[in-house]
Amino acid sequence: MNLPSTSSADAVIAITGLTRRFGSKRALDEVSLFVPRGGVFGLVGENAAGKTTLIKHILGLLKAESGTVRVFGKNPVSDPVGVLSRVGYLAEHRDLPGWMRVDQLLCYTRAFYPGWDPQYAEQLREQFGLDPAARVKTLSQGQQARAGLLIALAFRPELLLLDEPSSGLDPVVRRDILEAIIRTVADEGRTVLFSSHLLDEVERVSDQLAMIHRGRLVLCGRLDEIKESHRRLVLRFDSPQTALPPMKQALSVRGSGCEWTVLCNGERNGLCASVQQWGARIVEEQVPSLDEIFMAHAGRKAGEVESSPALS
Amino acid sequence: MQINISAKEGAPIYQQIVNQVKYLVASGRLAPGEEIPPIRALAEQLTINPNTVARAYLELERAGVVTKRHGAGTYISESGSPLARRERVRILTRRIDALLAEAANMGIELDEIVDLLRERHAPLQTRSGK
């Protein structure tokens, strides 16, 4: 199994300089990212950070205000058929036709996709325990999610796009969704992009990660590299401090008295030099969890955005 | 093979797998020549990305802990790798540190601990000799 490459030439999704405003609000601000083939790309961010807006651009439901969006090298707005026939999509708000029966839903969806695999669809239907005669609107939320997942998977799309797929679902359904993601990449190097605010899920299944905060990309890269470039240091001073001097590598600083915890990104040598200068010692050094990294970036960027008059 | 992944822990998931496999080998829970699960099977078992498992196996192979047999799966190396020994020493070192700290708290001298170790070791020696 090959690790996905990060070159833009092989990108399934290529987004450059994408900006989108809703009224005076900048929902996306100069976002550029490349989703390589054959991996799982996790998109994280708080609610209303811009994740869904980004996904809508990938699906061609929104037109780029400035910048470009290419999926399989095509423009999803001008060539929706060329793009959407190769994309399986599951949204947080599953807008399935409620009046249809499950078997009708499968039959209806199948008509749109030449690559629909009836055997696979039947296998998934049985695995998910979906009654073919049940009306979609009478299904539980979890079963509706499974029905949505089934129709997103059954034509074996080259790209599976999941927008907050786990939102509001119980752990059993969430596991079904994660397994579907894993099988999709394990088979024939297909690609998955999924957004979530459940960071432990993202950490489990992603190999690439993008973090959006208030419409801006604050982190983007290989998940293991992102993790390894962050450090949580516990500093010990000989005498109590009221605050630490500012340092550019630090994303967040917590503590009081003699002991302070600093979450920093990259440039460890520079940080060590500063620490020595202050007469402090590093008593603990660890790789932080993705949660901590996210909180640290969100906290810092929030401060920056608030101080920027252009965005207020 | 029992592996537990925790996202709360800071270490990257591939590293958690590498550490735990090394631990299982060092503690004898995985025997030389034993087959470990295929990448995809472990990925599904743990609900993690198969690429992550692939990376962990690659690191384990580089470290000589496992051997890939072409087209026939991945096995724990036959020749107890030097790393497994280092790992065993590392596990013991941690326990010894804890022992020394506790002994210091109780005011017991190092010589006394060494004597105690010898005393405890003797009956084990005769038992294993039988």
mmCIF file of N, CA and C in Angstrom, chain A residues 1-2 4 38 40 175 182-183 187 200 203-207 224 227-228 287-289, chain B residues 5 7-14 39-40 43-51 55:
data_model
loop_
_atom_site.group_PDB
_atom_site.id
_atom_site.type_symbol
_atom_site.label_atom_id
_atom_site.label_comp_id
_atom_site.label_asym_id
_atom_site.label_seq_id
_atom_site.Cartn_x
_atom_site.Cartn_y
_atom_site.Cartn_z
ATOM 1 N N MET A 1 0.842 -1.198 0.000
ATOM 2 C CA MET A 1 0.000 0.000 0.000
ATOM 3 C C MET A 1 0.877 1.248 0.000
ATOM 4 N N ASN A 2 0.621 2.146 -0.926
ATOM 5 C CA ASN A 2 1.449 3.342 -1.009
ATOM 6 C C ASN A 2 0.851 4.460 -0.185
ATOM 7 N N PRO A 4 -0.176 8.213 0.224
ATOM 8 C CA PRO A 4 -0.583 9.141 -0.828
ATOM 9 C C PRO A 4 0.457 10.238 -1.030
ATOM 10 N N GLY A 38 -6.232 8.321 -3.276
ATOM 11 C CA GLY A 38 -5.939 7.100 -2.525
ATOM 12 C C GLY A 38 -5.746 7.275 -1.043
ATOM 13 N N VAL A 40 -7.320 9.246 2.879
ATOM 14 C CA VAL A 40 -8.461 9.823 3.592
ATOM 15 C C VAL A 40 -8.057 11.227 4.041
ATOM 16 N N ARG A 175 -19.510 3.667 13.738
ATOM 17 C CA ARG A 175 -18.526 2.648 13.378
ATOM 18 C C ARG A 175 -18.767 2.148 11.952
ATOM 19 N N ILE A 182 -12.812 3.164 5.647
ATOM 20 C CA ILE A 182 -11.614 2.324 5.589
ATOM 21 C C ILE A 182 -11.655 1.386 4.394
ATOM 22 N N ARG A 183 -12.827 0.784 4.178
ATOM 23 C CA ARG A 183 -12.927 -0.130 3.029
ATOM 24 C C ARG A 183 -12.747 0.619 1.727
ATOM 25 N N ASP A 187 -9.779 -0.447 -0.845
ATOM 26 C CA ASP A 187 -10.093 -0.977 -2.176
ATOM 27 C C ASP A 187 -9.566 -0.035 -3.260
ATOM 28 N N ASP A 200 -11.258 12.589 17.447
ATOM 29 C CA ASP A 200 -10.685 11.249 17.611
ATOM 30 C C ASP A 200 -11.007 10.375 16.402
ATOM 31 N N GLU A 203 -8.640 11.527 13.651
ATOM 32 C CA GLU A 203 -7.283 11.051 13.886
ATOM 33 C C GLU A 203 -7.144 9.566 13.534
ATOM 34 N N ARG A 204 -8.186 8.802 13.794
ATOM 35 C CA ARG A 204 -8.130 7.373 13.502
ATOM 36 C C ARG A 204 -8.018 7.079 12.014
ATOM 37 N N VAL A 205 -8.794 7.784 11.209
ATOM 38 C CA VAL A 205 -8.899 7.347 9.814
ATOM 39 C C VAL A 205 -8.195 8.240 8.783
ATOM 40 N N SER A 206 -7.775 9.436 9.157
ATOM 41 C CA SER A 206 -7.219 10.336 8.140
ATOM 42 C C SER A 206 -5.730 10.124 7.942
ATOM 43 N N ASP A 207 -5.243 10.326 6.720
ATOM 44 C CA ASP A 207 -3.802 10.483 6.592
ATOM 45 C C ASP A 207 -3.421 11.917 6.254
ATOM 46 N N ASP A 224 0.437 12.743 10.478
ATOM 47 C CA ASP A 224 1.548 12.385 11.374
ATOM 48 C C ASP A 224 2.583 13.511 11.453
ATOM 49 N N LYS A 227 1.179 16.177 13.731
ATOM 50 C CA LYS A 227 1.303 15.785 15.136
ATOM 51 C C LYS A 227 2.734 15.917 15.623
ATOM 52 N N GLU A 228 3.668 15.457 14.789
ATOM 53 C CA GLU A 228 5.061 15.434 15.249
ATOM 54 C C GLU A 228 5.705 16.816 15.262
ATOM 55 N N VAL A 287 4.115 14.833 22.668
ATOM 56 C CA VAL A 287 3.318 15.144 21.483
ATOM 57 C C VAL A 287 1.886 15.357 21.966
ATOM 58 N N PRO A 288 1.296 16.501 21.673
ATOM 59 C CA PRO A 288 -0.064 16.746 22.152
ATOM 60 C C PRO A 288 -1.100 15.964 21.352
ATOM 61 N N SER A 289 -2.296 15.848 21.909
ATOM 62 C CA SER A 289 -3.368 15.205 21.159
ATOM 63 C C SER A 289 -3.885 16.190 20.111
ATOM 64 N N ILE B 5 -5.825 1.449 20.628
ATOM 65 C CA ILE B 5 -5.469 2.772 20.129
ATOM 66 C C ILE B 5 -6.228 3.811 20.932
ATOM 67 N N ALA B 7 -6.900 7.948 21.024
ATOM 68 C CA ALA B 7 -6.664 9.254 20.414
ATOM 69 C C ALA B 7 -6.348 10.290 21.487
ATOM 70 N N LYS B 8 -6.648 9.950 22.725
ATOM 71 C CA LYS B 8 -6.362 10.894 23.824
ATOM 72 C C LYS B 8 -4.861 10.976 24.061
ATOM 73 N N GLU B 9 -4.191 9.853 23.777
ATOM 74 C CA GLU B 9 -2.748 9.842 23.922
ATOM 75 C C GLU B 9 -2.154 10.685 22.797
ATOM 76 N N GLY B 10 -1.068 11.352 23.079
ATOM 77 C CA GLY B 10 -0.504 12.233 22.064
ATOM 78 C C GLY B 10 0.171 11.501 20.924
ATOM 79 N N ALA B 11 0.806 10.350 21.226
ATOM 80 C CA ALA B 11 1.620 9.678 20.223
ATOM 81 C C ALA B 11 0.794 9.346 18.982
ATOM 82 N N PRO B 12 1.380 9.563 17.783
ATOM 83 C CA PRO B 12 0.666 9.213 16.555
ATOM 84 C C PRO B 12 0.262 7.734 16.576
ATOM 85 N N ILE B 13 -0.827 7.402 15.888
ATOM 86 C CA ILE B 13 -1.382 6.051 15.966
ATOM 87 C C ILE B 13 -0.380 5.005 15.477
ATOM 88 N N TYR B 14 0.374 5.308 14.388
ATOM 89 C CA TYR B 14 1.324 4.300 13.904
ATOM 90 C C TYR B 14 2.357 3.992 14.989
ATOM 91 N N ILE B 39 -2.609 -6.112 6.901
ATOM 92 C CA ILE B 39 -2.833 -4.677 7.101
ATOM 93 C C ILE B 39 -4.318 -4.339 7.145
ATOM 94 N N ARG B 40 -5.036 -4.830 6.162
ATOM 95 C CA ARG B 40 -6.439 -4.463 6.055
ATOM 96 C C ARG B 40 -7.256 -5.001 7.228
ATOM 97 N N ALA B 43 -6.595 -2.877 10.217
ATOM 98 C CA ALA B 43 -7.227 -1.564 10.029
ATOM 99 C C ALA B 43 -8.714 -1.641 10.350
ATOM 100 N N GLU B 44 -9.360 -2.698 9.886
ATOM 101 C CA GLU B 44 -10.796 -2.820 10.155
ATOM 102 C C GLU B 44 -11.055 -3.131 11.623
ATOM 103 N N GLN B 45 -10.198 -3.979 12.206
ATOM 104 C CA GLN B 45 -10.363 -4.327 13.620
ATOM 105 C C GLN B 45 -10.263 -3.078 14.506
ATOM 106 N N LEU B 46 -9.321 -2.214 14.185
ATOM 107 C CA LEU B 46 -9.095 -1.034 15.027
ATOM 108 C C LEU B 46 -9.853 0.203 14.525
ATOM 109 N N THR B 47 -10.572 0.066 13.398
ATOM 110 C CA THR B 47 -11.157 1.208 12.668
ATOM 111 C C THR B 47 -10.158 2.362 12.533
ATOM 112 N N ILE B 48 -9.059 2.051 11.888
ATOM 113 C CA ILE B 48 -8.082 3.086 11.568
ATOM 114 C C ILE B 48 -7.674 2.950 10.101
ATOM 115 N N ASN B 49 -7.031 3.982 9.603
ATOM 116 C CA ASN B 49 -6.627 4.039 8.208
ATOM 117 C C ASN B 49 -5.607 2.929 7.885
ATOM 118 N N PRO B 50 -5.837 2.159 6.806
ATOM 119 C CA PRO B 50 -4.890 1.094 6.449
ATOM 120 C C PRO B 50 -3.474 1.617 6.193
ATOM 121 N N ASN B 51 -3.369 2.859 5.693
ATOM 122 C CA ASN B 51 -2.036 3.432 5.465
ATOM 123 C C ASN B 51 -1.252 3.571 6.775
ATOM 124 N N ARG B 55 2.283 1.854 7.595
ATOM 125 C CA ARG B 55 3.462 2.585 8.057
ATOM 126 C C ARG B 55 4.048 1.930 9.318
#
